[in-house]
Coordinates of C-alpha atoms in Angstrom, one line a residue:
Chain A
X1 CA 18.6 -30.3 -4.4
X2 CA 18.6 -29.8 -0.6
X3 CA 17.0 -32.4 1.6
X4 CA 14.3 -30.0 2.5
X5 CA 13.5 -29.4 -1.2
X6 CA 13.6 -33.1 -1.9
X7 CA 11.2 -33.7 0.9
X8 CA 8.9 -31.0 -0.3
X9 CA 9.0 -32.3 -3.8
X10 CA 8.1 -35.8 -2.6
X11 CA 5.1 -34.3 -0.8
X12 CA 4.1 -32.4 -3.9
X13 CA 4.0 -29.0 -2.3
X14 CA 6.7 -27.1 -4.2
X15 CA 4.5 -24.2 -5.3
X16 CA 7.2 -22.0 -4.0
X17 CA 10.9 -22.5 -3.0
X18 CA 11.0 -24.2 0.3
X19 CA 12.6 -22.2 3.1
X20 CA 11.9 -22.4 6.8
X21 CA 13.0 -18.8 7.4
X22 CA 14.4 -15.8 5.6
X23 CA 18.2 -16.4 4.9
X24 CA 20.5 -14.2 7.1
X25 CA 21.4 -11.9 4.2
X26 CA 20.4 -8.6 2.8
X27 CA 17.2 -8.2 0.8
X28 CA 15.4 -5.4 -0.9
X29 CA 11.8 -4.1 -1.0
X30 CA 9.9 -5.0 -4.1
X31 CA 9.1 -1.9 -6.3
X32 CA 6.9 -2.2 -9.3
X33 CA 9.5 -0.5 -11.5
X34 CA 12.1 -3.1 -10.6
X35 CA 9.9 -6.2 -11.1
X36 CA 10.9 -6.9 -14.7
X37 CA 14.6 -6.4 -14.0
X38 CA 14.4 -8.7 -11.0
X39 CA 12.6 -11.4 -13.0
X40 CA 15.1 -11.2 -15.9
X41 CA 18.3 -10.7 -14.0
X42 CA 17.6 -12.7 -10.8
X43 CA 20.2 -10.9 -8.7
X44 CA 21.7 -12.9 -5.9
X45 CA 19.9 -11.3 -2.9
X46 CA 18.5 -13.0 0.2
X47 CA 14.8 -12.1 0.0
X48 CA 12.2 -9.6 -1.2
X49 CA 9.9 -7.7 1.2
X50 CA 6.5 -6.3 0.3
X51 CA 4.1 -4.1 2.1
X52 CA 1.1 -6.3 2.6
X53 CA -1.4 -3.5 1.8
X54 CA -0.1 -3.2 -1.7
X55 CA -1.3 -6.7 -2.6
X56 CA -4.8 -6.6 -1.2
X57 CA -6.5 -5.9 -4.6
X58 CA -8.2 -8.7 -6.3
X59 CA -5.9 -9.1 -9.3
X60 CA -3.9 -7.3 -12.0
X61 CA -0.2 -6.6 -12.5
X62 CA 0.9 -6.4 -8.9
X63 CA -0.2 -10.0 -8.2
X64 CA 1.2 -11.3 -11.5
X65 CA 4.6 -9.7 -10.7
X66 CA 4.7 -10.9 -7.1
X67 CA 3.7 -14.5 -8.1
X68 CA 6.5 -14.6 -10.6
X69 CA 9.0 -13.3 -8.1
X70 CA 7.8 -15.5 -5.3
X71 CA 8.9 -18.5 -7.3
X72 CA 12.4 -17.0 -7.3
X73 CA 12.9 -15.5 -3.8
X74 CA 12.1 -16.0 -0.2
X75 CA 9.5 -13.4 0.9
X76 CA 8.9 -11.1 3.9
X77 CA 5.4 -9.6 4.2
X78 CA 5.5 -6.4 6.1
X79 CA 2.3 -4.8 7.2
X80 CA 1.8 -1.1 7.6
X81 CA -1.9 -0.8 8.4
X82 CA -2.9 -3.2 11.2
X83 CA -2.6 -0.4 13.9
X84 CA -1.3 -2.7 16.6
X85 CA -1.0 0.2 19.0
X86 CA -4.5 1.5 18.2
X87 CA -7.0 2.0 21.1
X88 CA -9.8 0.2 19.5
X89 CA -10.0 -3.6 18.7
X90 CA -8.0 -4.8 15.8
X91 CA -9.8 -4.5 12.5
X92 CA -10.9 -8.1 11.8
X93 CA -11.5 -7.3 8.1
X94 CA -7.9 -6.2 7.8
X95 CA -6.8 -9.4 9.6
X96 CA -8.8 -11.3 7.0
X97 CA -7.0 -9.4 4.2
X98 CA -3.6 -10.2 5.7
X99 CA -4.6 -13.8 6.1
X100 CA -5.4 -13.9 2.3
X101 CA -2.1 -12.4 1.4
X102 CA -0.2 -14.8 3.6
X103 CA -2.1 -17.8 2.3
X104 CA -1.5 -16.8 -1.3
X105 CA 2.2 -16.1 -1.0
X106 CA 3.3 -18.3 1.9
X107 CA 6.0 -15.8 3.2
X108 CA 8.8 -16.9 5.4
X109 CA 8.1 -13.9 7.7
X110 CA 5.3 -11.5 8.7
X111 CA 6.0 -8.3 10.6
X112 CA 4.2 -5.2 11.8
X113 CA 4.9 -2.0 13.7
X114 CA 4.8 -0.9 17.3
X115 CA 2.6 2.0 16.3
X116 CA -1.0 3.0 15.5
X117 CA -2.4 4.3 12.3
X118 CA -6.2 4.0 12.5
X119 CA -8.5 5.9 14.8
X120 CA -12.2 4.9 14.7
X121 CA -12.8 4.6 10.9
X122 CA -10.0 7.0 9.9
X123 CA -6.8 5.6 8.5
X124 CA -4.0 8.2 8.9
X125 CA -1.3 6.5 6.8
X126 CA 1.5 7.1 9.2
X127 CA 3.1 5.1 12.0
X128 CA 2.0 7.1 15.1
X129 CA 3.6 6.9 18.6
X130 CA 2.0 5.2 21.6
X131 CA 2.2 5.9 25.3
X132 CA 4.5 3.5 27.0
X133 CA 2.4 2.6 30.1
X134 CA 0.7 -0.5 31.6
X135 CA -2.6 0.2 29.9
X136 CA -1.1 0.4 26.5
X137 CA 1.1 -2.6 27.1
X138 CA -1.9 -4.8 28.0
X139 CA -3.7 -3.5 24.9
X140 CA -0.8 -4.0 22.5
X141 CA -0.2 -7.5 23.9
X142 CA -3.9 -8.4 23.4
X143 CA -3.6 -7.2 19.8
X144 CA -0.4 -9.1 19.1
X145 CA -2.0 -12.2 20.6
X146 CA -5.1 -11.8 18.4
X147 CA -3.0 -11.2 15.3
X148 CA -0.8 -14.3 15.9
X149 CA -3.9 -16.4 16.6
X150 CA -5.8 -15.3 13.5
X151 CA -2.8 -15.5 11.2
X152 CA -1.4 -18.7 12.7
X153 CA 2.2 -17.6 12.9
X154 CA 4.7 -15.9 15.1
X155 CA 5.0 -12.3 14.0
X156 CA 7.8 -9.8 14.4
X157 CA 7.1 -6.3 15.8
X158 CA 9.3 -3.4 14.6
X159 CA 10.7 -0.7 16.9
X160 CA 9.4 2.7 15.8
X161 CA 11.0 6.0 14.8
X162 CA 9.4 8.8 16.9
X163 CA 9.5 12.6 17.1
X164 CA 7.7 13.3 20.3
X165 CA 7.3 11.5 23.7
X166 CA 4.3 11.3 26.0
X167 CA 4.6 12.7 29.5
X168 CA 2.5 9.8 30.7
X169 CA 5.0 7.1 29.6
X170 CA 6.3 5.0 32.5
X171 CA 8.5 2.5 30.5
X172 CA 11.4 3.2 28.3
X173 CA 10.8 2.1 24.7
X174 CA 13.2 -0.9 25.0
X175 CA 11.6 -2.0 28.3
X176 CA 8.2 -1.8 26.7
X177 CA 9.4 -3.9 23.7
X178 CA 11.0 -6.4 26.1
X179 CA 7.7 -6.8 28.0
X180 CA 5.7 -7.2 24.8
X181 CA 8.1 -9.9 23.4
X182 CA 8.1 -11.8 26.7
X183 CA 4.4 -11.7 27.1
X184 CA 3.3 -12.6 23.6
X185 CA 6.2 -14.6 22.2
X186 CA 6.4 -12.4 19.2
X187 CA 9.8 -11.6 17.7
X188 CA 11.6 -8.3 17.2
X189 CA 12.2 -6.7 13.8
X190 CA 15.1 -4.5 14.8
X191 CA 15.1 -1.3 12.6
X192 CA 18.6 -0.1 13.2
X193 CA 17.9 3.2 11.5
X194 CA 14.9 3.8 13.7
X195 CA 17.1 3.3 16.7
X196 CA 19.5 6.0 15.4
X197 CA 16.6 8.3 14.6
X198 CA 14.7 7.9 17.9
X199 CA 17.7 8.1 20.0
X200 CA 18.8 11.3 18.3
X201 CA 15.3 12.7 18.7
X202 CA 15.1 11.9 22.4
X203 CA 18.7 12.6 23.4
X204 CA 19.6 9.0 24.1
X205 CA 22.6 6.8 23.4
X206 CA 21.7 4.3 20.6
X207 CA 24.2 1.7 21.9
X208 CA 22.6 1.7 25.3
X209 CA 19.2 1.5 23.8
X210 CA 20.3 -1.5 21.7
X211 CA 21.6 -3.2 24.7
X212 CA 18.3 -2.9 26.5
X213 CA 16.3 -4.7 23.7
X214 CA 15.5 -8.4 23.8
X215 CA 18.2 -9.1 21.2
X216 CA 17.9 -12.9 21.4
X217 CA 14.4 -12.5 19.8
X218 CA 15.5 -10.5 16.7
X219 CA 14.3 -12.2 13.5
X220 CA 15.0 -9.5 10.9
X221 CA 16.7 -6.1 10.7
X222 CA 15.9 -3.0 8.7
X223 CA 18.3 -0.3 7.4
X224 CA 17.0 2.9 5.8
X225 CA 17.8 6.5 5.0
X226 CA 16.7 9.5 7.0
X227 CA 16.7 13.3 6.6
X228 CA 18.3 15.8 9.0
X229 CA 16.5 18.7 10.5
X230 CA 16.8 20.6 13.7
X231 CA 14.3 21.2 16.5
X232 CA 13.4 24.7 17.9
X233 CA 16.5 24.6 20.1
X234 CA 18.9 23.6 17.3
X235 CA 19.2 19.9 18.4
X236 CA 19.1 17.3 15.7
X237 CA 15.7 16.2 14.6
X238 CA 16.1 13.1 12.3
X239 CA 13.2 12.3 10.0
X240 CA 12.8 8.6 9.0
X241 CA 12.0 9.1 5.3
X242 CA 13.5 6.0 3.5
X243 CA 14.5 8.4 0.9
X244 CA 18.2 7.7 0.3
X245 CA 21.2 5.5 1.0
X246 CA 21.9 4.2 4.5
X247 CA 23.5 7.0 6.6
X248 CA 27.1 6.5 7.7
X249 CA 26.0 6.8 11.4
X250 CA 23.9 3.7 11.1
X251 CA 26.7 1.2 10.1
X252 CA 28.5 1.1 13.4
X253 CA 25.2 0.3 15.2
X254 CA 24.4 -2.3 12.6
X255 CA 27.8 -4.0 13.1
X256 CA 27.2 -4.0 16.8
X257 CA 23.7 -5.4 16.3
X258 CA 25.1 -8.2 14.1
X259 CA 27.8 -9.0 16.7
X260 CA 25.1 -9.3 19.4
X261 CA 22.4 -11.1 17.3
X262 CA 24.4 -12.9 14.7
X263 CA 23.7 -12.3 11.0
X264 CA 20.0 -11.5 10.3
X265 CA 17.9 -11.1 7.2
X266 CA 18.4 -7.4 6.6
X267 CA 16.1 -5.2 4.5
X268 CA 17.4 -2.1 2.6
X269 CA 14.4 0.3 2.9
X270 CA 14.4 2.9 0.1
X271 CA 10.8 3.7 -0.6
X272 CA 10.9 7.4 -1.7
X273 CA 13.0 8.7 -4.6
X274 CA 13.5 5.0 -5.4
X275 CA 16.8 4.5 -7.4
X276 CA 17.6 2.1 -10.1
X277 CA 17.7 -1.6 -9.0
X278 CA 21.5 -1.6 -9.4
X279 CA 21.9 1.2 -6.8
X280 CA 19.6 -0.7 -4.4
X281 CA 21.7 -3.9 -4.8
X282 CA 24.9 -1.9 -4.0
X283 CA 23.3 -1.0 -0.6
X284 CA 22.4 -4.6 -0.1
X285 CA 26.0 -5.7 -0.8
X286 CA 27.3 -3.1 1.7
X287 CA 25.0 -4.5 4.4
X288 CA 26.3 -8.0 3.6
X289 CA 29.9 -6.8 3.8
X290 CA 29.2 -5.0 7.1
X291 CA 27.7 -8.2 8.5
X292 CA 30.8 -10.2 7.5
X293 CA 33.1 -7.6 9.0
X294 CA 31.0 -7.8 12.2
X295 CA 31.5 -11.5 12.4
X296 CA 35.2 -11.4 11.7
X297 CA 35.5 -9.1 14.7
X298 CA 34.1 -11.9 16.8
X299 CA 30.7 -12.2 18.4
X300 CA 30.2 -10.4 21.6
X301 CA 28.7 -12.3 24.5
Chain B
X1 CA -2.8 6.9 33.4
X2 CA -6.3 5.5 33.0
X3 CA -7.5 3.7 29.9
X4 CA -9.8 6.5 29.2
X5 CA -7.1 9.1 29.2
X6 CA -5.1 7.0 26.8
X7 CA -8.0 6.8 24.5
X8 CA -8.5 10.5 24.7
X9 CA -4.8 10.8 23.6
X10 CA -5.4 9.1 20.3
X11 CA -8.6 10.9 19.5
X12 CA -6.9 14.2 20.3
X13 CA -3.8 13.2 18.2
X14 CA -5.9 12.1 15.2
X15 CA -7.9 15.4 15.3
X16 CA -4.8 17.5 15.5
X17 CA -3.2 15.6 12.5
X18 CA -6.1 16.5 10.3
X19 CA -6.4 20.1 11.5
X20 CA -4.3 22.9 9.9
X21 CA -2.9 24.0 13.3
X22 CA -3.3 22.1 16.5
X23 CA -1.0 20.2 18.9
X24 CA -2.3 17.4 21.1
X25 CA -2.0 17.6 24.9
X26 CA 0.4 15.7 27.1
X27 CA 3.3 15.5 24.6
X28 CA 6.8 16.1 25.8
X29 CA 10.3 16.5 24.4
X30 CA 13.6 15.5 26.0
X31 CA 15.1 19.0 25.8
X32 CA 12.1 21.2 26.2
X33 CA 12.1 22.1 22.5
X34 CA 8.9 23.1 20.8
X35 CA 6.4 20.2 20.8
X36 CA 4.3 21.8 18.0
X37 CA 7.2 21.7 15.6
X38 CA 8.0 18.1 16.3
X39 CA 4.3 17.1 16.1
X40 CA 4.1 18.8 12.7
X41 CA 6.5 16.1 11.3
X42 CA 3.6 13.6 11.8
X43 CA 1.0 16.0 10.3
X44 CA 3.3 16.5 7.3
X45 CA 3.8 12.7 6.9
X46 CA 0.0 12.1 6.9
X47 CA -1.1 14.9 4.6
X48 CA 1.8 14.7 2.1
X49 CA 1.6 10.9 1.8
X50 CA -2.1 11.0 1.2
X51 CA -1.9 13.9 -1.3
X52 CA 0.9 12.0 -3.1
X53 CA -1.4 8.9 -3.2
X54 CA -4.1 11.0 -4.9
X55 CA -1.6 12.6 -7.3
X56 CA -0.5 9.1 -8.3
X57 CA -4.1 8.0 -8.8
X58 CA -5.3 11.1 -10.6
X59 CA -2.4 12.2 -12.9
X60 CA -4.7 13.6 -15.6
X61 CA -6.7 15.7 -13.2
X62 CA -3.4 16.9 -11.7
X63 CA -2.1 17.9 -15.1
X64 CA -5.3 19.6 -16.1
X65 CA -5.3 22.0 -13.1
X66 CA -1.6 22.2 -12.4
X67 CA 0.4 20.8 -9.5
X68 CA -0.2 23.7 -7.0
X69 CA -3.9 23.8 -7.5
X70 CA -4.2 20.0 -7.4
X71 CA -2.2 19.7 -4.2
X72 CA -4.3 22.4 -2.5
X73 CA -7.5 20.7 -3.6
X74 CA -6.2 17.3 -2.6
X75 CA -5.2 18.6 0.9
X76 CA -8.7 20.0 1.4
X77 CA -10.1 16.6 0.4
X78 CA -7.7 14.6 2.6
X79 CA -8.6 16.6 5.7
X80 CA -12.3 16.2 5.1
X81 CA -12.2 12.6 3.8
X82 CA -9.3 10.6 5.2
X83 CA -9.1 7.0 4.1
X84 CA -11.5 4.5 5.6
X85 CA -9.1 1.6 5.5
X86 CA -5.3 1.0 4.8
X87 CA -5.8 0.1 1.2
X88 CA -4.3 3.2 -0.4
X89 CA -4.6 1.8 -3.9
X90 CA -8.3 2.5 -3.7
X91 CA -8.2 5.7 -1.8
X92 CA -10.0 8.6 -3.5
X93 CA -13.1 6.8 -4.7
X94 CA -15.1 9.8 -3.6
X95 CA -12.6 12.4 -4.8
X96 CA -14.5 12.9 -8.1
X97 CA -17.7 13.8 -6.1
X98 CA -15.7 16.1 -4.0
X99 CA -14.2 17.8 -7.1
X100 CA -17.7 18.3 -8.5
X101 CA -18.6 20.3 -5.4
X102 CA -15.3 22.1 -5.0
X103 CA -16.1 25.7 -5.9
X104 CA -12.5 26.8 -7.0
X105 CA -12.6 24.0 -9.7
X106 CA -16.0 25.0 -11.1
X107 CA -14.4 26.7 -14.1
X108 CA -13.2 23.3 -15.3
X109 CA -16.6 21.7 -15.8
X110 CA -15.3 18.4 -17.0
X111 CA -12.8 17.9 -14.1
X112 CA -15.0 15.6 -12.0
X113 CA -15.8 13.3 -14.9
X114 CA -12.1 13.0 -15.9
X115 CA -11.5 12.1 -12.2
X116 CA -14.3 9.4 -12.5
X117 CA -12.6 8.0 -15.5
X118 CA -9.3 7.8 -13.6
X119 CA -11.0 6.1 -10.7
X120 CA -12.5 3.6 -13.2
X121 CA -9.0 2.9 -14.6
X122 CA -7.6 2.3 -11.2
X123 CA -10.4 -0.1 -10.3
X124 CA -9.8 -1.9 -13.5
X125 CA -6.1 -2.2 -12.8
X126 CA -6.7 -3.9 -9.5
X127 CA -9.8 -6.0 -10.6
X128 CA -9.8 -9.8 -10.5
X129 CA -8.0 -11.6 -13.3
X130 CA -10.1 -13.5 -15.8
X131 CA -9.5 -15.0 -19.2
X132 CA -11.7 -13.2 -21.8
X133 CA -13.7 -15.1 -24.4
X134 CA -12.3 -15.2 -27.9
X135 CA -14.4 -14.6 -31.1
X136 CA -14.3 -18.4 -31.6
X137 CA -16.2 -19.0 -28.4
X138 CA -19.3 -17.5 -29.9
X139 CA -19.2 -19.8 -32.9
X140 CA -20.5 -22.8 -30.9
X141 CA -23.8 -20.9 -30.2
X142 CA -26.8 -21.0 -32.5
X143 CA -28.2 -17.5 -33.2
X144 CA -31.3 -18.2 -31.1
X145 CA -29.3 -19.5 -28.1
X146 CA -26.9 -16.6 -28.4
X147 CA -29.7 -14.1 -28.3
X148 CA -31.2 -15.7 -25.2
X149 CA -27.8 -15.9 -23.4
X150 CA -26.4 -13.5 -20.9
X151 CA -22.8 -12.3 -21.2
X152 CA -20.7 -12.0 -18.1
X153 CA -18.4 -9.0 -18.3
X154 CA -14.7 -9.1 -17.4
X155 CA -14.1 -7.9 -13.8
X156 CA -11.8 -5.2 -15.2
X157 CA -14.6 -3.7 -17.5
X158 CA -15.9 -0.2 -16.5
X159 CA -18.5 1.9 -18.4
X160 CA -18.7 5.6 -18.0
X161 CA -20.9 8.2 -19.8
X162 CA -20.1 11.9 -19.7
X163 CA -21.3 15.2 -21.0
X164 CA -17.7 16.0 -21.6
X165 CA -15.0 14.6 -24.0
X166 CA -13.4 12.6 -21.2
X167 CA -11.8 9.9 -23.4
X168 CA -10.2 12.5 -25.7
X169 CA -9.1 14.7 -22.9
X170 CA -7.4 11.8 -21.2
X171 CA -5.8 10.6 -24.4
X172 CA -4.4 14.0 -25.0
X173 CA -2.9 14.1 -21.6
X174 CA -1.4 10.6 -21.8
X175 CA 0.4 11.4 -25.1
X176 CA -2.2 9.7 -27.4
X177 CA -3.9 12.8 -28.9
X178 CA -3.8 16.5 -29.5
X179 CA -5.5 18.6 -26.8
X180 CA -5.9 21.5 -29.2
X181 CA -8.1 19.4 -31.4
X182 CA -10.4 18.3 -28.5
X183 CA -13.8 20.0 -27.9
X184 CA -14.3 19.4 -24.2
X185 CA -18.0 20.0 -24.4
X186 CA -18.5 17.0 -26.8
X187 CA -20.3 14.2 -24.8
X188 CA -18.3 10.9 -24.8
X189 CA -18.9 7.3 -23.7
X190 CA -15.9 5.4 -22.2
X191 CA -15.3 1.7 -22.2
X192 CA -12.4 0.7 -19.8
X193 CA -10.9 -2.8 -20.4
X194 CA -8.1 -4.8 -18.9
X195 CA -8.1 -8.2 -20.6
X196 CA -4.6 -9.1 -19.1
X197 CA -2.3 -6.5 -17.6
X198 CA -2.8 -3.3 -19.6
X199 CA -5.7 -1.0 -19.0
X200 CA -7.2 0.5 -22.2
X201 CA -9.7 3.3 -22.5
X202 CA -11.9 3.3 -25.6
X203 CA -14.4 5.8 -26.8
X204 CA -17.6 4.0 -27.9
X205 CA -20.9 5.1 -29.5
X206 CA -23.9 5.7 -27.2
X207 CA -25.7 2.6 -28.7
X208 CA -22.7 0.3 -27.9
X209 CA -22.6 1.8 -24.4
X210 CA -26.3 1.0 -24.0
X211 CA -25.7 -2.5 -25.2
X212 CA -22.8 -3.2 -22.8
X213 CA -24.6 -1.4 -19.9
X214 CA -27.6 -3.7 -20.4
X215 CA -25.4 -6.8 -20.4
X216 CA -23.7 -5.5 -17.2
X217 CA -27.2 -5.3 -15.6
X218 CA -27.6 -9.0 -16.4
X219 CA -30.1 -8.6 -19.3
X220 CA -30.1 -11.1 -22.2
X221 CA -28.1 -10.3 -25.4
X222 CA -31.4 -9.9 -27.2
X223 CA -32.7 -7.4 -24.7
X224 CA -29.4 -5.5 -24.7
X225 CA -29.5 -5.4 -28.5
X226 CA -33.0 -3.9 -28.4
X227 CA -31.8 -1.2 -26.0
X228 CA -29.0 -0.4 -28.4
X229 CA -31.2 -0.3 -31.4
X230 CA -33.7 2.0 -29.7
X231 CA -30.9 4.6 -29.6
X232 CA -29.4 3.8 -33.0
X233 CA -31.5 2.1 -35.7
X234 CA -28.4 1.3 -37.7
X235 CA -26.7 -0.5 -34.7
X236 CA -25.0 -3.6 -36.1
X237 CA -25.1 -6.5 -33.6
X238 CA -22.4 -8.6 -35.3
X239 CA -20.0 -5.7 -35.3
X240 CA -20.8 -4.9 -31.6
X241 CA -20.1 -8.5 -30.5
X242 CA -16.9 -8.6 -32.6
X243 CA -15.6 -5.4 -31.0
X244 CA -16.5 -6.5 -27.5
X245 CA -14.8 -9.9 -28.1
X246 CA -11.7 -8.4 -29.6
X247 CA -11.3 -6.0 -26.6
X248 CA -11.7 -8.9 -24.1
X249 CA -15.0 -7.6 -22.6
X250 CA -16.7 -10.9 -22.0
X251 CA -15.5 -13.8 -19.9
X252 CA -18.5 -16.1 -20.1
X253 CA -21.8 -16.7 -21.9
X254 CA -24.6 -18.2 -19.8
X255 CA -27.6 -20.0 -21.5
X256 CA -30.8 -18.1 -21.0
X257 CA -34.5 -19.0 -21.2
X258 CA -35.6 -19.4 -24.8
X259 CA -38.0 -16.6 -25.6

């Protein structure tokens, strides 16, 4: 038993395994169809990630499965519905629901998106783009401050995948994220696939984008699949669909990110056409191997 | 850019997402490519993901009308009634009422009630957990005390009466019955239970339905039995309580005022 565990046991608070933070290894998203196999086989992965909104019902099988798995794995709670970038005030009812999920499952990490999804009382179920200007920056900082205050934790904010830009934007995306992190003290969830997708969609160099981010504040990474389309001029238009294995073009950027940030908890995001658990675990093993290769190559300054 | 202009952006963006064809103002692309095509990625994400959510929640309705019809109907609903909050598991609570008013579906008169039954099942699935009373738990009560008592129903219990054979139709579409043998115009009463993890749908008699509905309203067991016997003189209280107990319908008995 580790010292931390022994200490927790002495305090009588071992409802769940005691971890300060997610381990710097690959994890997978929890899918209902994999819950039984995960409980029975207990594969050696770093953590599980859930979408907070899927566990806001009162009871039933989702909570029973998650409670069983929470006793076996560290947990990341990832929100998709807080609408941090929304023009209106944060939905306090939704913050209350998030607080309940966090109190119930004591995750090692909570993250949300640099995006909006709710306008007035309509929830649009997508991560929609924001204007990168001073007005928006002030508003997003207020929202992150409020969320961190209400939830009593330091949250991570994920860089988005986008398909259009706003003519009114006066910051680059990475500058905007840098300002947000500096002003609120939140961390960065670096979605490496989103960097590839957004840079392709806006004609930018993903390595230069990466270098412009506040990489010292990265607390987790995401890797996911995307689909390839073309825009009206025949240029690549990549669609972030989490519908397949990690694309080859993502791995060099991931290796660069690990060199710069050190190994990080890394989620394999495969949410559509979800494969068998074994296939998901293969992708997780690939991410762990890539991280090891990055470290063997030496850590860049 | 002023705060007001930024706000107008999101209102404009949200309107365009739910419209069939529209593109918000002030968007740009790095290479001058068509903004409308790129914007349509967002519209597609919104509409398809919400239609998918409804298809997951209403599998029997989808099978009854076929995938193409269902998705067209669901798209119309999504545009008119987008979710009010990010809890997609409960999205579509007003889809049955929409179906009832949806002219192209009028030929399938029972469709809205089948949708109501699927909503009830989904609510049951996500309802709070509770340990049902067992048959033994009734033994400690004297007959008089039991009659005066009120029974608290399990949070996963739902009751639904229909002029159509909703339980049989659903059973036939979930592999538990023969659709050819179902007369859709036969009225049926449904009892949905979820004592632990599995949602079950039972067809019950009108008197049993009246009994449970009376208990759900907080009436005493005696009053509920009277309501049942008013419908069916041969209603057997012992059998009704035994059935309810074996299906995990009750979670508590609360002493009532002696009559």
